[in-house]
GROMACS .gro file of C-alpha atoms in nm:
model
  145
    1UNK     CA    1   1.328   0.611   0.387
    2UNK     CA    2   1.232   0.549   0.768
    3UNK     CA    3   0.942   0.369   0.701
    4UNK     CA    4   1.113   0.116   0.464
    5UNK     CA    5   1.373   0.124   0.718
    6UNK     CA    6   1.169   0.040   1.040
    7UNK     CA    7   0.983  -0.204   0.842
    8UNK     CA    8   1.330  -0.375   0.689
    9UNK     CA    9   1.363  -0.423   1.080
   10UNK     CA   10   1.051  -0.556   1.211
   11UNK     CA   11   0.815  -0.706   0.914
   12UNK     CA   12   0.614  -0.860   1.184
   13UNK     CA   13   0.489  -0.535   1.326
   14UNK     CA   14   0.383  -0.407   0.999
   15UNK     CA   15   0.032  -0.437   0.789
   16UNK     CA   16   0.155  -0.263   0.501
   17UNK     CA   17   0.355   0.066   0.409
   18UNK     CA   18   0.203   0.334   0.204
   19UNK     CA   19   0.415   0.627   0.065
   20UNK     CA   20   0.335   0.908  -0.079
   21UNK     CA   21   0.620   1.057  -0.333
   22UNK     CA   22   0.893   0.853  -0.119
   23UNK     CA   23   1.226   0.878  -0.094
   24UNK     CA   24   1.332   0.502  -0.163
   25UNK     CA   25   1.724   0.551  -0.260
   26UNK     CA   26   1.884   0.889  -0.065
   27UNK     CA   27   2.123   0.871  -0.355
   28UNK     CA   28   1.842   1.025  -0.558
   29UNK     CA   29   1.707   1.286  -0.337
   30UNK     CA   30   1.856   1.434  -0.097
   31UNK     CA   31   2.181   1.304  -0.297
   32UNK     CA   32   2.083   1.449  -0.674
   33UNK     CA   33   2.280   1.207  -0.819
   34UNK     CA   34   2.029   1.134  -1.081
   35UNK     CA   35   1.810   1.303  -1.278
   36UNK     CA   36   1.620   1.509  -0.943
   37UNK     CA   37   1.684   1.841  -0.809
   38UNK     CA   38   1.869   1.674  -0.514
   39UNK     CA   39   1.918   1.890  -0.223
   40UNK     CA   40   2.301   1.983  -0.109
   41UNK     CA   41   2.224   2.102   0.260
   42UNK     CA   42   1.989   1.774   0.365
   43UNK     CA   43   2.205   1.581   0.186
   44UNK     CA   44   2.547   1.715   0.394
   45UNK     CA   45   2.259   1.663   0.701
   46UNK     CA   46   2.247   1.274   0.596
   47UNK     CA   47   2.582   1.225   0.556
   48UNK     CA   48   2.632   1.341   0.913
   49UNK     CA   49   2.303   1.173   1.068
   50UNK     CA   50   2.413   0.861   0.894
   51UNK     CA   51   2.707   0.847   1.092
   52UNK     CA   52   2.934   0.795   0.680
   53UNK     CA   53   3.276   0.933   0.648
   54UNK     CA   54   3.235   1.059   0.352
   55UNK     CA   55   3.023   1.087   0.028
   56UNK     CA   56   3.192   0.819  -0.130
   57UNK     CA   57   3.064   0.564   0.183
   58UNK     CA   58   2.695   0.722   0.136
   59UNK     CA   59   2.717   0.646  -0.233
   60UNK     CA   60   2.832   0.288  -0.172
   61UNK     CA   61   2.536   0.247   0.110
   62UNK     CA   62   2.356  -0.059   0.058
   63UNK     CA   63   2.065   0.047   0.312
   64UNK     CA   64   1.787   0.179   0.082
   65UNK     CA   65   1.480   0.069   0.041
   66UNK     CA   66   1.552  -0.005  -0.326
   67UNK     CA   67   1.794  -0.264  -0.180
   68UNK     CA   68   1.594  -0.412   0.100
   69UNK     CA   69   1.283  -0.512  -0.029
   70UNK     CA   70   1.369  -0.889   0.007
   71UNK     CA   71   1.265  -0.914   0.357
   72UNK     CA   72   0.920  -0.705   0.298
   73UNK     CA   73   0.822  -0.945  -0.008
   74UNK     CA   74   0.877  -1.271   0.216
   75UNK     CA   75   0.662  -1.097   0.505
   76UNK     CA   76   0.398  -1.081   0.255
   77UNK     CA   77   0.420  -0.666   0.330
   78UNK     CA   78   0.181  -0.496   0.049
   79UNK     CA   79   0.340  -0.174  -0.059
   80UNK     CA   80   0.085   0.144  -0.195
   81UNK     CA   81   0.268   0.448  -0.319
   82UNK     CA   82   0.093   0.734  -0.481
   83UNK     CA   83   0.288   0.935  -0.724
   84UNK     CA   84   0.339   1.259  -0.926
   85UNK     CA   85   0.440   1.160  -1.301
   86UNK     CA   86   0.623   1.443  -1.352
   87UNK     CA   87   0.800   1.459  -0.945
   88UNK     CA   88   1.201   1.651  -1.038
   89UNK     CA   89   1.239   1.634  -0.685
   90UNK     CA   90   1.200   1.289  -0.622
   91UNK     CA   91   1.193   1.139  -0.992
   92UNK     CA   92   0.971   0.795  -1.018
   93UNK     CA   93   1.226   0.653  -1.235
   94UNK     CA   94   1.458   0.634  -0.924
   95UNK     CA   95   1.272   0.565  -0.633
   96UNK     CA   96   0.924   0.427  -0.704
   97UNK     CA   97   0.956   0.243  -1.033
   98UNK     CA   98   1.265   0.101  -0.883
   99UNK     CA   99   1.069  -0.036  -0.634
  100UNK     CA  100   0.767  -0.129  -0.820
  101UNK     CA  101   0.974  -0.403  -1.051
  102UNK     CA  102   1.205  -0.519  -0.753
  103UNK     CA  103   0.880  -0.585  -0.573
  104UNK     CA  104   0.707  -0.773  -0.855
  105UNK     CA  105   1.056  -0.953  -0.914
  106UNK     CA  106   1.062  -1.097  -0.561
  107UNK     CA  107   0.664  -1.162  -0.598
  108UNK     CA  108   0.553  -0.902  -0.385
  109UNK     CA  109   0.235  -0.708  -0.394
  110UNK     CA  110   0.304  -0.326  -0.476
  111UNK     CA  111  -0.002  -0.130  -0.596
  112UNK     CA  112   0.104   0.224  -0.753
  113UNK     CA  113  -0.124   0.515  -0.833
  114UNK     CA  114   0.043   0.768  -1.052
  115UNK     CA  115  -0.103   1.107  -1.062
  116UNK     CA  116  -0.057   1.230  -1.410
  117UNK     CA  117   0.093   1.598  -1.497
  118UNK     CA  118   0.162   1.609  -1.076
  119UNK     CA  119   0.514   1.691  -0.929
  120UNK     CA  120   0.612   1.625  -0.584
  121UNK     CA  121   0.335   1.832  -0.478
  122UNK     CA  122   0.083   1.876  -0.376
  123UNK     CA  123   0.099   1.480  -0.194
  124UNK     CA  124  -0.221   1.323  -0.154
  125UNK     CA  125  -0.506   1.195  -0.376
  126UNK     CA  126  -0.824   1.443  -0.377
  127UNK     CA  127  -0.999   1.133  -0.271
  128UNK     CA  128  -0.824   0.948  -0.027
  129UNK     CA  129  -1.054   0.652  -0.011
  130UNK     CA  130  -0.815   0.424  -0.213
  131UNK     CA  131  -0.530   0.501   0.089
  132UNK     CA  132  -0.798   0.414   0.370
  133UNK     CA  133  -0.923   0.137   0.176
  134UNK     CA  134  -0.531   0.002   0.106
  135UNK     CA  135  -0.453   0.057   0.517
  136UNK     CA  136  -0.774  -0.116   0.614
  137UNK     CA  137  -0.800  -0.377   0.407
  138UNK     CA  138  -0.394  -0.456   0.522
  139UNK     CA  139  -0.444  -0.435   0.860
  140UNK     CA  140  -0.772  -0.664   0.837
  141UNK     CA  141  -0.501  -0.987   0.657
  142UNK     CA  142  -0.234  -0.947   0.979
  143UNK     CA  143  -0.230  -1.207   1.207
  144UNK     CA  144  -0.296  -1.112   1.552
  145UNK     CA  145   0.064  -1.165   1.759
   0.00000   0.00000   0.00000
């Protein structure tokens, strides 16, 4: 969420955002209002650090990265997440493949590895050349400000 977030805010100071089993709609996890575990306590502690009313206002937030990818695309942002096919705690079907065909829609470059018969854990690829590669490679297409 923060990363999409800070990066919604400032496209110019980013090369690229990589997550790993992210959190791209709270309404999934912490909120469980999908298909995921959800959790109740950090979602009562995002409702509160959020500065929302109520549940009802969280629900109707139209702050997650599922909804701001608009501003990413036109920076030309590349997006790498890394994924667990079988995540309950923060299902794909919510948060990344959400993001993946957004992305695509609005012509933006998302690269997703899927890690198959994974959950949420353990995060991480055994090799993690592809990540370095991805975060290299980014940084090397920025312009210099």
């Amino acid at each position: 969420l923060y990363a999409y977030n800070w990066a919604a805010r400032g496209p110019h100071r980013v090369a690229c955002i990589y997550g790993d089993a992210p959190v791209c709609d709270f309404r999934s996890w912490p909120g469980g209002k999908g298909t995921g575990k959800g959790s109740p306590p950090d979602w009562a502690k995002l409702i509160r650090d959020y500065g929302f009313r109520d549940e009802a206002e969280a629900l109707a937030y139209r702050g997650n990265p599922i909804a701001r990818l608009d501003v990413l695309a036109r920076a030309g942002i590349p997006l790498l997440h890394v994924v667990g096919d079988t995540d309950d705690v923060v299902p794909v079907s919510e948060n990344t493949a959400v993001i993946e065909r957004r992305y695509r829609e609005l012509r933006g470059d998302i690269t997703v590895i899927h890690k198959p018969g994974v959950g949420h854990h353990p995060h991480g690829l055994d090799d993690p050349a592809p990540v370095v590669e991805f975060i290299l490679r980014s940084a090397d297409k920025r312009p210099t400000p």
